[in-house]
Coordinates of C-alpha atoms in Angstrom, one line a residue:
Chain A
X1 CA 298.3 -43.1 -63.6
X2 CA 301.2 -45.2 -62.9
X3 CA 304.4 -43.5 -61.4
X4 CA 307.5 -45.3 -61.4
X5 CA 310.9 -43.6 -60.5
X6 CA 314.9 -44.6 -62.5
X7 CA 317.6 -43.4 -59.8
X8 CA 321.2 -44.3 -60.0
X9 CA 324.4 -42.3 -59.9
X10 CA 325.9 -40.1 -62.3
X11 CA 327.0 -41.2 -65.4
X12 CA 325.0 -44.4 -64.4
X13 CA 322.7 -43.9 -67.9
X14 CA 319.7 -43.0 -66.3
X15 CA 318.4 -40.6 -68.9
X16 CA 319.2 -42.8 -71.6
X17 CA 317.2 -45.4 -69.4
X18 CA 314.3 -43.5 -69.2
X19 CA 314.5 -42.3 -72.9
X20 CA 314.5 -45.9 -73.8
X21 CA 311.6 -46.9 -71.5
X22 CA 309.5 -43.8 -73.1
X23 CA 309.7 -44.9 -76.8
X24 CA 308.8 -48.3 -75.5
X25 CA 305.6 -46.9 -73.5
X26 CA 304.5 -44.6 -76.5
X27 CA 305.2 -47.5 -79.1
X28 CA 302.8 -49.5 -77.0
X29 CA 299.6 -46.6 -77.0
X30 CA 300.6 -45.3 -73.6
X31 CA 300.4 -41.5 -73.2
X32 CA 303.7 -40.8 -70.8
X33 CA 304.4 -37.8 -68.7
X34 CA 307.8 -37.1 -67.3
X35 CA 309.8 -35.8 -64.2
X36 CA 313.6 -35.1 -64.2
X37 CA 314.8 -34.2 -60.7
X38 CA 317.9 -31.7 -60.5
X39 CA 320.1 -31.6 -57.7
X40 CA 322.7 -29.1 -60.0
X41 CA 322.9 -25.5 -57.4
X42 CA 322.7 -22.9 -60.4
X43 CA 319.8 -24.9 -62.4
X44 CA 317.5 -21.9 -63.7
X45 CA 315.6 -22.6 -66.9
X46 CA 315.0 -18.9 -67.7
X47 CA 317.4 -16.4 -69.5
X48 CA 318.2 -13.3 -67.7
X49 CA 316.4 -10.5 -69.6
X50 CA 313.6 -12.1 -71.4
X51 CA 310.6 -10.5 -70.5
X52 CA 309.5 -13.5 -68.5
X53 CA 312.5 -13.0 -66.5
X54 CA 311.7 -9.4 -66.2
X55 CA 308.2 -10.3 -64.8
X56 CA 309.8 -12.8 -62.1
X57 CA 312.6 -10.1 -61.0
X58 CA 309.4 -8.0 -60.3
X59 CA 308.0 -10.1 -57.7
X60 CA 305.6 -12.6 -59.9
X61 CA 305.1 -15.5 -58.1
X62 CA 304.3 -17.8 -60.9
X63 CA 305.1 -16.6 -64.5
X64 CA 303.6 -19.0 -67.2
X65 CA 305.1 -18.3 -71.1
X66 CA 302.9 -19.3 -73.4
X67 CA 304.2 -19.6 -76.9
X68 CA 302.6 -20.5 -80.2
X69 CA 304.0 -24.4 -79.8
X70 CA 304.7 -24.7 -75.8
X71 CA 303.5 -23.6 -72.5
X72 CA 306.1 -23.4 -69.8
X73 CA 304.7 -22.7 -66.1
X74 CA 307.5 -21.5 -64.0
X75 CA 307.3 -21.5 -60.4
X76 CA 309.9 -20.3 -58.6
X77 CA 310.1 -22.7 -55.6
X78 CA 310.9 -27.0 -55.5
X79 CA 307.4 -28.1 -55.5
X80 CA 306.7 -32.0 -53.8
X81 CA 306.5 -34.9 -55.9
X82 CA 302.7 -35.1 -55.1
X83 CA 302.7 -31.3 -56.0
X84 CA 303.8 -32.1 -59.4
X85 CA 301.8 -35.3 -59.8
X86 CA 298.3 -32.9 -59.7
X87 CA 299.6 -31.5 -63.2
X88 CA 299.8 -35.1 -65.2
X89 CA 297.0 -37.1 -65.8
X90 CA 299.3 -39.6 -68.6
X91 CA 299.0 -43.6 -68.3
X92 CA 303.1 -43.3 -66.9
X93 CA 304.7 -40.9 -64.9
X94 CA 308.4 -41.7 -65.5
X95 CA 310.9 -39.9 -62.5
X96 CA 314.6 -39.1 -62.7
X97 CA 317.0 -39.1 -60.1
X98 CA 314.5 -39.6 -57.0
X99 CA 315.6 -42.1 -54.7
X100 CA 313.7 -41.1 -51.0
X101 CA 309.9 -41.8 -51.6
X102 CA 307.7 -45.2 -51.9
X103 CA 307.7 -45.1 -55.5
X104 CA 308.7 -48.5 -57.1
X105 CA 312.4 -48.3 -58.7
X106 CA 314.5 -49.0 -61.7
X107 CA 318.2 -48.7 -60.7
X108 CA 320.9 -47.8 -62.7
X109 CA 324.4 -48.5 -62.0
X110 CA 327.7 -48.6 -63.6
X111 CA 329.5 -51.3 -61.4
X112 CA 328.8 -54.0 -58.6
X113 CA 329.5 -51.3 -56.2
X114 CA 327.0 -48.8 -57.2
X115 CA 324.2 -51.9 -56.9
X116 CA 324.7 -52.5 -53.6
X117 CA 324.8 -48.7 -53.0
X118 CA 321.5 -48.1 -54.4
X119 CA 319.9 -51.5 -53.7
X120 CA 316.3 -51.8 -51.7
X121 CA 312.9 -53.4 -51.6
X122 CA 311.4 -51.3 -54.1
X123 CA 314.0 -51.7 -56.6
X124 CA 312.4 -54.2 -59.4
X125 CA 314.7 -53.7 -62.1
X126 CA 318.3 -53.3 -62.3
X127 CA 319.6 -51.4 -65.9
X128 CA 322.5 -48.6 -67.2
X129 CA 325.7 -49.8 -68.1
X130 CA 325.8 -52.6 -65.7
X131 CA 323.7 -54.0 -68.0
X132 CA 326.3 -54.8 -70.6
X133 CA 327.9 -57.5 -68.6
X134 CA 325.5 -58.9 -66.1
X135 CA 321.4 -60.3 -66.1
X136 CA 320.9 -60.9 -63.2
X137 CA 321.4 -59.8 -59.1
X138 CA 320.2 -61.0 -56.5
X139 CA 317.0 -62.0 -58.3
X140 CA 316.5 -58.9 -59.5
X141 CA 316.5 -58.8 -63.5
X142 CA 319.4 -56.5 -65.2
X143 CA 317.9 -55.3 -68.6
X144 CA 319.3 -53.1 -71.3
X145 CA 317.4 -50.5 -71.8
X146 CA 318.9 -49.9 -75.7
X147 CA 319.1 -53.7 -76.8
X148 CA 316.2 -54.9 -74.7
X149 CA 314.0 -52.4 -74.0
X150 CA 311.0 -54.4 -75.0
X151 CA 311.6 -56.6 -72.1
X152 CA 311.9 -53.8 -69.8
X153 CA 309.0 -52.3 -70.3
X154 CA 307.2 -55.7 -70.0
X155 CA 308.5 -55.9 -66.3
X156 CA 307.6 -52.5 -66.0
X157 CA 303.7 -53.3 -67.4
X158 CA 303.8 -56.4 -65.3
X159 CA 304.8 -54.8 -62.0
X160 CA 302.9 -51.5 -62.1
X161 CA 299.5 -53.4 -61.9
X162 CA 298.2 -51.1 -59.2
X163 CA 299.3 -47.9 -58.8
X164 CA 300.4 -46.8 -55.5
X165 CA 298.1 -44.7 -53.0
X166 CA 301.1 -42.6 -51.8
X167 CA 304.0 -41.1 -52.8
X168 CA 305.4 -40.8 -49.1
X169 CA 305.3 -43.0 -45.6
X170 CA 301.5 -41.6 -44.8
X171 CA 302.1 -40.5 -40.9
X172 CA 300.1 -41.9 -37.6
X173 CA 298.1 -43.4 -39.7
X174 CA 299.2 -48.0 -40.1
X175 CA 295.2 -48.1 -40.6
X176 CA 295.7 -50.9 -42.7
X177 CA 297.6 -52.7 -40.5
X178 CA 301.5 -52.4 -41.7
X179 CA 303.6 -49.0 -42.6
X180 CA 303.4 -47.4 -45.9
X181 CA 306.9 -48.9 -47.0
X182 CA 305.3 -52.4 -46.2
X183 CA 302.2 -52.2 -48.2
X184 CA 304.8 -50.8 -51.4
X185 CA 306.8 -53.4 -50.8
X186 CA 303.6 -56.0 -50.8
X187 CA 302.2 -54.3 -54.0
X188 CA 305.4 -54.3 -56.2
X189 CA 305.4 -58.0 -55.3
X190 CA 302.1 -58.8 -56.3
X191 CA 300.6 -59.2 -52.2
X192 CA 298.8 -56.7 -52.5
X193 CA 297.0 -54.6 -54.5
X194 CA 296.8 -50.9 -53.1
X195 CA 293.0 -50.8 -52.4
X196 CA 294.2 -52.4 -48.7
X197 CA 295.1 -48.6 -47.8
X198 CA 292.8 -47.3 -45.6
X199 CA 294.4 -43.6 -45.3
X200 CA 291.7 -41.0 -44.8
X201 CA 288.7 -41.2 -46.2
X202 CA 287.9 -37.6 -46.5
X203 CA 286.4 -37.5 -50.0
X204 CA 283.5 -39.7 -50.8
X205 CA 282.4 -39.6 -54.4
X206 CA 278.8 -40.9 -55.1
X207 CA 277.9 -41.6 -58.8
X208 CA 274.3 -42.4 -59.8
X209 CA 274.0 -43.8 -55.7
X210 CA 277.4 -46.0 -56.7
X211 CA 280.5 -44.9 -54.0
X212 CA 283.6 -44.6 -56.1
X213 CA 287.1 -46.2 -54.8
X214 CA 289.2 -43.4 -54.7
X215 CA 293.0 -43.9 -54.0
X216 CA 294.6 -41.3 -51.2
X217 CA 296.5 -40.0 -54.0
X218 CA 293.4 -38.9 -55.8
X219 CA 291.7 -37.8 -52.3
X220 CA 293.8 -35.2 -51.6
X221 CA 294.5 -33.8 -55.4
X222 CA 290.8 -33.4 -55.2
X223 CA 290.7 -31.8 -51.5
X224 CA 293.8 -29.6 -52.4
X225 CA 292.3 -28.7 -55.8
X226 CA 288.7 -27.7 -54.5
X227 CA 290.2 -26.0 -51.5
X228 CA 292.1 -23.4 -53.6
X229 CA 289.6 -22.8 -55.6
X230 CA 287.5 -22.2 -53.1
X231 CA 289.9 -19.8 -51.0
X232 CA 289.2 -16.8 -53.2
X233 CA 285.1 -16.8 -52.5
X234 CA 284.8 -14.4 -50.5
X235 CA 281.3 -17.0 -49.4
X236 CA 283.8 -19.7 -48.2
X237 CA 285.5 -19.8 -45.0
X238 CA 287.8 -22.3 -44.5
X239 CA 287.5 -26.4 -43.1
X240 CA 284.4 -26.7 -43.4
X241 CA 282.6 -29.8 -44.3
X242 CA 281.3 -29.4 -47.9
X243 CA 279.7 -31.3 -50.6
X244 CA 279.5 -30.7 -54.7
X245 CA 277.1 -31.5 -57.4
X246 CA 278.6 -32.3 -60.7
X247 CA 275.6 -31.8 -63.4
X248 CA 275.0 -33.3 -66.6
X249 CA 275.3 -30.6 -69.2
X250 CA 271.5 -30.4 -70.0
X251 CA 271.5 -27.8 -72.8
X252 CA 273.4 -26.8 -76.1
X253 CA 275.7 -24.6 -74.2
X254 CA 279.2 -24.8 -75.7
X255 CA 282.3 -22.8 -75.0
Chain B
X1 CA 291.7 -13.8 -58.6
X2 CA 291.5 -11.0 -60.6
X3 CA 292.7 -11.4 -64.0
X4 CA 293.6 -8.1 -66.1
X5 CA 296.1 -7.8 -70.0
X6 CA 298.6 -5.0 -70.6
X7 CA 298.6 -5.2 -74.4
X8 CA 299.7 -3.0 -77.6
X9 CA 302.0 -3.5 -80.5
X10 CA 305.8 -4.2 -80.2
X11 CA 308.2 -1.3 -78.3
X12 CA 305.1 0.1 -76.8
X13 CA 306.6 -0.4 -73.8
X14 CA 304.2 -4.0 -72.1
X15 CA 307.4 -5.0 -70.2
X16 CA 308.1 -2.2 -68.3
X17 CA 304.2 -1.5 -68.0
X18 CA 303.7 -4.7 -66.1
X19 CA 307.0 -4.6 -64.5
X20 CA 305.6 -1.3 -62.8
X21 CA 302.3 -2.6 -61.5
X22 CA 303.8 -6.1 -60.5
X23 CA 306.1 -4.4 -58.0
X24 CA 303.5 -2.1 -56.8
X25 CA 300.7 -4.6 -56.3
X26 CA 303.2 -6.8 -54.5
X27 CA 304.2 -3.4 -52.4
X28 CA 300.5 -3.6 -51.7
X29 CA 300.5 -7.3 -50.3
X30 CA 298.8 -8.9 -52.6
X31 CA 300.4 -12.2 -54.0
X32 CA 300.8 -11.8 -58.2
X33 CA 301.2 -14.0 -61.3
X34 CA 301.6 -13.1 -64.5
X35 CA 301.6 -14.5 -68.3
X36 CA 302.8 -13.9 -71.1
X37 CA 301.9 -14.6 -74.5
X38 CA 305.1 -14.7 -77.4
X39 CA 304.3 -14.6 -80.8
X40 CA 308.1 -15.6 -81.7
X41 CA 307.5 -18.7 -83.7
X42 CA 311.1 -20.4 -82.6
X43 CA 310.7 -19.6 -79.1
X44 CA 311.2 -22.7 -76.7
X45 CA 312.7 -22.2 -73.3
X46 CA 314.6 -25.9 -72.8
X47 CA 318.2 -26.0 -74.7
X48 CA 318.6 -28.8 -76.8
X49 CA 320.7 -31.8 -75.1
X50 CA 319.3 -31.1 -71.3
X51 CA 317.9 -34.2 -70.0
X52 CA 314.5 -32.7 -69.9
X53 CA 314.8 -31.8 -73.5
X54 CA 315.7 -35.6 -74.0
X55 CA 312.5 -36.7 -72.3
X56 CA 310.2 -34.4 -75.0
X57 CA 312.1 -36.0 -77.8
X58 CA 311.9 -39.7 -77.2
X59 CA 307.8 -38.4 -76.9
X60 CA 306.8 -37.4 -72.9
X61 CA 303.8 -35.3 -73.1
X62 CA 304.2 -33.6 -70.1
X63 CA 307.9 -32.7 -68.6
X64 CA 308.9 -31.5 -65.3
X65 CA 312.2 -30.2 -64.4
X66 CA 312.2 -30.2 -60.6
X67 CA 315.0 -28.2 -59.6
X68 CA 316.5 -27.1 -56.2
X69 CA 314.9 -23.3 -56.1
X70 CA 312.2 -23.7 -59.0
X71 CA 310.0 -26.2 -60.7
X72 CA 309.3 -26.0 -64.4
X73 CA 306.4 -27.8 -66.1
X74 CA 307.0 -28.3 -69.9
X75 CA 304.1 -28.7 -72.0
X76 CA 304.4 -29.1 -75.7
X77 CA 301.3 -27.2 -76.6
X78 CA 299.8 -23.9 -76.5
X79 CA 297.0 -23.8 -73.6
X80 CA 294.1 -21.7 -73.4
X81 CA 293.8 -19.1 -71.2
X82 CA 291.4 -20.8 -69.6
X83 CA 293.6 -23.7 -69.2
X84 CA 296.8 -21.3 -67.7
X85 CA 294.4 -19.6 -64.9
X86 CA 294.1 -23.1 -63.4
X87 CA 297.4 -22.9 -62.4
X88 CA 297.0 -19.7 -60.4
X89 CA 295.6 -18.7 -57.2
X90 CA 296.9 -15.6 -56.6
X91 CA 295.1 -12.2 -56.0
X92 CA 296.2 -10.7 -59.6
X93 CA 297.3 -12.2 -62.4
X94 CA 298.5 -10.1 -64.9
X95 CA 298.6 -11.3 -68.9
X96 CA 301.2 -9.7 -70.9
X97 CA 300.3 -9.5 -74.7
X98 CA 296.5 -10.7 -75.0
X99 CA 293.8 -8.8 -76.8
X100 CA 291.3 -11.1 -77.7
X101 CA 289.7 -12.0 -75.1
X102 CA 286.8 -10.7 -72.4
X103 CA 289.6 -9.3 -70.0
X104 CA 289.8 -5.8 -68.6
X105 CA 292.7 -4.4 -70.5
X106 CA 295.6 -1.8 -70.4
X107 CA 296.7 -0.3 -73.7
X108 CA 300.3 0.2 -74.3
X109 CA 301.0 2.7 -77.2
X110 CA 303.9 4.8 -78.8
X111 CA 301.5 7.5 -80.1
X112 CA 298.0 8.4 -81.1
X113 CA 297.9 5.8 -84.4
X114 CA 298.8 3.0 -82.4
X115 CA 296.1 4.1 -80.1
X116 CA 293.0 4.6 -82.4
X117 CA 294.5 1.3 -83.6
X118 CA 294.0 -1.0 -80.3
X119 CA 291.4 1.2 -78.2
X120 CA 288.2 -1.0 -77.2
X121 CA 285.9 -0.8 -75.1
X122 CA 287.4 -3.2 -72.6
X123 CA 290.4 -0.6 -72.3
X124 CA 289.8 0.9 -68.9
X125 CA 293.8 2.9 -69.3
X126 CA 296.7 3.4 -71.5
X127 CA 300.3 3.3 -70.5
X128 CA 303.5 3.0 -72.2
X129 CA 305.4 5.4 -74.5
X130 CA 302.6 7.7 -75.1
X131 CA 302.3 8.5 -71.4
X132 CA 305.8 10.6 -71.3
X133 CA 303.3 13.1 -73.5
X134 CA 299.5 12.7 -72.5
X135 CA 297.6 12.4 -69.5
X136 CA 294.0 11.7 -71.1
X137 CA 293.0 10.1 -74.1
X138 CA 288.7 10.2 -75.1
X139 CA 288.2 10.5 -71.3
X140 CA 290.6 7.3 -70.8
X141 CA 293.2 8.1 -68.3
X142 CA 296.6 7.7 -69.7
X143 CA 299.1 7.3 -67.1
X144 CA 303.0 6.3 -66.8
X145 CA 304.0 3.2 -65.3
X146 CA 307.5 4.5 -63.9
X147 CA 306.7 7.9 -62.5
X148 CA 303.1 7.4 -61.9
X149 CA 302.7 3.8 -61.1
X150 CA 300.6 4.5 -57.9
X151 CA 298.4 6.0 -59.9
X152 CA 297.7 3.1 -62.5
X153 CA 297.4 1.1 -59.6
X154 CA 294.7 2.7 -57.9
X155 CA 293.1 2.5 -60.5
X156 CA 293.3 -1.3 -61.1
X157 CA 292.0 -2.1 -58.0
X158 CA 289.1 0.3 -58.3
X159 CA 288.1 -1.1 -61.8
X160 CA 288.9 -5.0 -61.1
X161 CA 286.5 -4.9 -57.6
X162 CA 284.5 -8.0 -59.6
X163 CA 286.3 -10.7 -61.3
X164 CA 285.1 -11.6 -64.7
X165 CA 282.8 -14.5 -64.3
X166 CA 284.5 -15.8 -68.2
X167 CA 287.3 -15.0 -70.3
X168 CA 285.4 -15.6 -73.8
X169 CA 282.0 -15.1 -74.8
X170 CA 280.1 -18.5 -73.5
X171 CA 278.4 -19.7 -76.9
X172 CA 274.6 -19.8 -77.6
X173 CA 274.2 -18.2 -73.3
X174 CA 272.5 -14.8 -73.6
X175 CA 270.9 -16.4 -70.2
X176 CA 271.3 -12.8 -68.6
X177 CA 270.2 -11.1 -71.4
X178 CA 273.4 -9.6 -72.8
X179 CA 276.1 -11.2 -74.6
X180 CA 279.2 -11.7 -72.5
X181 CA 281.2 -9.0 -73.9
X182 CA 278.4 -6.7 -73.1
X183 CA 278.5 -7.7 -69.2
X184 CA 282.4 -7.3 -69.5
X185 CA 282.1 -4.1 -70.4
X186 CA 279.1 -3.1 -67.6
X187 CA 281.2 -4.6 -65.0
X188 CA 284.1 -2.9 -66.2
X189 CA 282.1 0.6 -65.8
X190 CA 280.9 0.0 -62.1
X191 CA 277.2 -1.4 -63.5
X192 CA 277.1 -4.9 -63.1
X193 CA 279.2 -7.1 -60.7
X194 CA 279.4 -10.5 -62.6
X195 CA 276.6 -12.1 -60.2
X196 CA 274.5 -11.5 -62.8
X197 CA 276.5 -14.1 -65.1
X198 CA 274.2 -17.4 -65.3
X199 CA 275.8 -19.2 -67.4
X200 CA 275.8 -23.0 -66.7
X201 CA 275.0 -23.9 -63.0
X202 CA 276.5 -27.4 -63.4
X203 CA 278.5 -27.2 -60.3
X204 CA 277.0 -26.9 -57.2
X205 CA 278.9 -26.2 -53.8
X206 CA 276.8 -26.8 -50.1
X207 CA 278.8 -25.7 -47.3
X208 CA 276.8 -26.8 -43.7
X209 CA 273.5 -26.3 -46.0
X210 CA 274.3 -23.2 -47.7
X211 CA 274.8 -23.1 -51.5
X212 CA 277.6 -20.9 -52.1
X213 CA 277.8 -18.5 -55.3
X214 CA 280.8 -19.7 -57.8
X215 CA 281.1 -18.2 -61.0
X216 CA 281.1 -19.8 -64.1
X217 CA 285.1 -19.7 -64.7
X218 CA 285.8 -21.5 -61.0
X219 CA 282.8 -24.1 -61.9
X220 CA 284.9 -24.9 -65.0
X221 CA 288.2 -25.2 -63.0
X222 CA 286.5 -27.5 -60.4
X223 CA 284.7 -29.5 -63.1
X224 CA 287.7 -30.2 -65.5
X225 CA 289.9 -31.0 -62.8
X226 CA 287.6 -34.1 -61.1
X227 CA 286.9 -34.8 -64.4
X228 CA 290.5 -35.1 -65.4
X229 CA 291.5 -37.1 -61.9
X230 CA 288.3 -39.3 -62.0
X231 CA 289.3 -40.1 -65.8
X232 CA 291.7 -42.3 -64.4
X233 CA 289.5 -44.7 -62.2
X234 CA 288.9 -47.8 -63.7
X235 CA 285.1 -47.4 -61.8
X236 CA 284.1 -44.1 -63.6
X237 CA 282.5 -44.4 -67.0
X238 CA 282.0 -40.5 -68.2
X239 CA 279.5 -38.5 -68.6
X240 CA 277.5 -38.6 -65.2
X241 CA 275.9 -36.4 -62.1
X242 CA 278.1 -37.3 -59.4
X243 CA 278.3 -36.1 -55.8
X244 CA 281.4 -35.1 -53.7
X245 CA 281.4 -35.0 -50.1
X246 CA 284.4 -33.1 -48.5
X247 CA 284.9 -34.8 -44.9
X248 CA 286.9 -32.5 -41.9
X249 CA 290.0 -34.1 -40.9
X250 CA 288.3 -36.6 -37.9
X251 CA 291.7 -37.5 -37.0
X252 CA 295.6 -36.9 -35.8
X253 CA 296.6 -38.0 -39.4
X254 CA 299.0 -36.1 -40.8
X255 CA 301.4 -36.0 -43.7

């Protein structure tokens, strides 16, 4: 799964960016998950008085709707970017409108200004209305998302060969030998490939006597994922040590 | 995670029923979720012209709107309830509008029609409209969830001391030697506790060289999910045994 983020002002044309960018990604066979982050005070998807409303005013905690052509799960709290990575398991992640983690970066702008505002060493990609009257800064491509999307999503293919073991600078740890930042930096330029990251090997997954390479990223979805699952048995009693045996389905059981 | 459904036919008074026993079992510390299932074929909870509602169009699978005090996740599909529960991990989550399933259930009615017409044996209590006029119904308590809401509550603790090991009937099982909705129903009455569920040990857990006791619906939830992370390796080719070891924390790391 391959997580890149579209930040840039507003009125920069970042949604139109990222609409652009997920045509192109579909058109190409790519199944594409997406993440718009709101910074708008009063946002509440919900309508006062619904009955899933009703059930959150009562003290629900989490309150999933599940209609007959959508299921919304509504959690009423800002979950972390790698909180909300757990539920996708697409070929793309696309993010709006985050700026502050090691993801690598398309930025929008609407002016010279705003570039040099946003600007950094994860950016790969400048687009949004700049893109009209400029192709290039500073090295860094400016493509139209609307009459060169094709092109843009080529750089995006070409850049996201790895995907990144972190979302976030990984703390006390520089076991590989640089920061986080560094390594993101290396991989988006094509120094490095991600499997340098050394962070925590706390999950070792053996198939058929073969030790899979598992990213950080996946580590701890797996950690987190077994962990709460296990938290209800009343048998299991916190950091332990444990191991799991995934079986071949050896009968006609269905379900 | 005990799962229970307050179900019965439109005006029968579901919303207020689970509004009642959401705010009680919170009174009583324990941490809630709920569901519910809408039969409305327009319903969709995003406005048209949000940016989020721009992402589904131009084809994301998956959308998130991260906002300040909630996330939402958008998924343009109607899950299972099998599928929902992985989201959870609270004490009690309660589904608003389900009959056809395994689940302990609460029957909301308006009068006596409307109860012959819903009553199973799954139906451990009726609520709703009725309960303004009768206290007992073919020896099933019928209690009101405004004035009486203690009550109901005790006795959804007392009757959901096991959770159900499935939510439908596992196909072509019988490996306890009763079909599933038969256990659900002996559990239900104080005469089984789920252990005796055998369905499908395909997922083993050792904790310091003790196998612990995970019922069928958590081995599910632990499969699926490495299943669905591992899908993405480019070093995992399907179908195989495979072993995960869970290491402490060795080290200061954190994140």
């Amino acid at each position: 799964m391959k997580v890149f983020s579209v930040f840039g002002v507003s009125q920069s044309g970042k949604t139109t960016t990222v609409e652009g960018i997920i045509r192109e990604l579909m058109r190409r066979g790519y199944r594409v998950g997406s993440i718009k982050n709101i910074h708008f005070q009063g946002f509440a998807i919900d309508t006062p008085g619904t009955n899933t409303w009703r059930h959150r005013q009562a003290g629900a905690e989490m309150v999933v709707a599940r209609g007959l052509r959508e299921t919304d799960v509504l959690i009423p709290r800002q979950l972390s970017i790698e909180e909300i990575l757990t539920f996708f398991d697409q070929d793309y992640v696309v993010i709006e409108g985050i700026s502050d983690t090691l993801i690598p970066k398309i930025l929008c702008a609407g002016d010279e200004a705003e570039v040099e505002e946003g600007l950094n060493d994860l950016v790969f990609a400048i687009s949004g209305r700049i893109s009209n009257r400029l192709s290039n800064y500073n090295d860094i491509p400016v493509i139209n998302a609307l009459s060169d999307v094709e092109r843009l999503v080529d750089l995006i293919e070409d850049k996201m060969t790895s995907c990144l073991p972190f979302i976030h600078e990984v703390k006390q740890c520089h076991a590989c030998g640089v920061s986080c930042r560094d390594l993101a930096s290396r991989i988006l330029r094509g120094k490095a490939t991600g499997t340098e990251c050394l962070a925590k090997n706390e999950v070792v997954i053996d198939v058929g006597g073969q030790e899979l390479s598992v990213d950080y990223l996946r580590q701890m979805h797996i950690k987190n994922t077994l962990i709460k699952v296990l938290a209800n048995l009343d048998s299991y009693d916190g950091d332990k040590e444990f191991f799991i045996e995934i079986r071949k389905r050896n009968n006609g059981m269905e379900v």
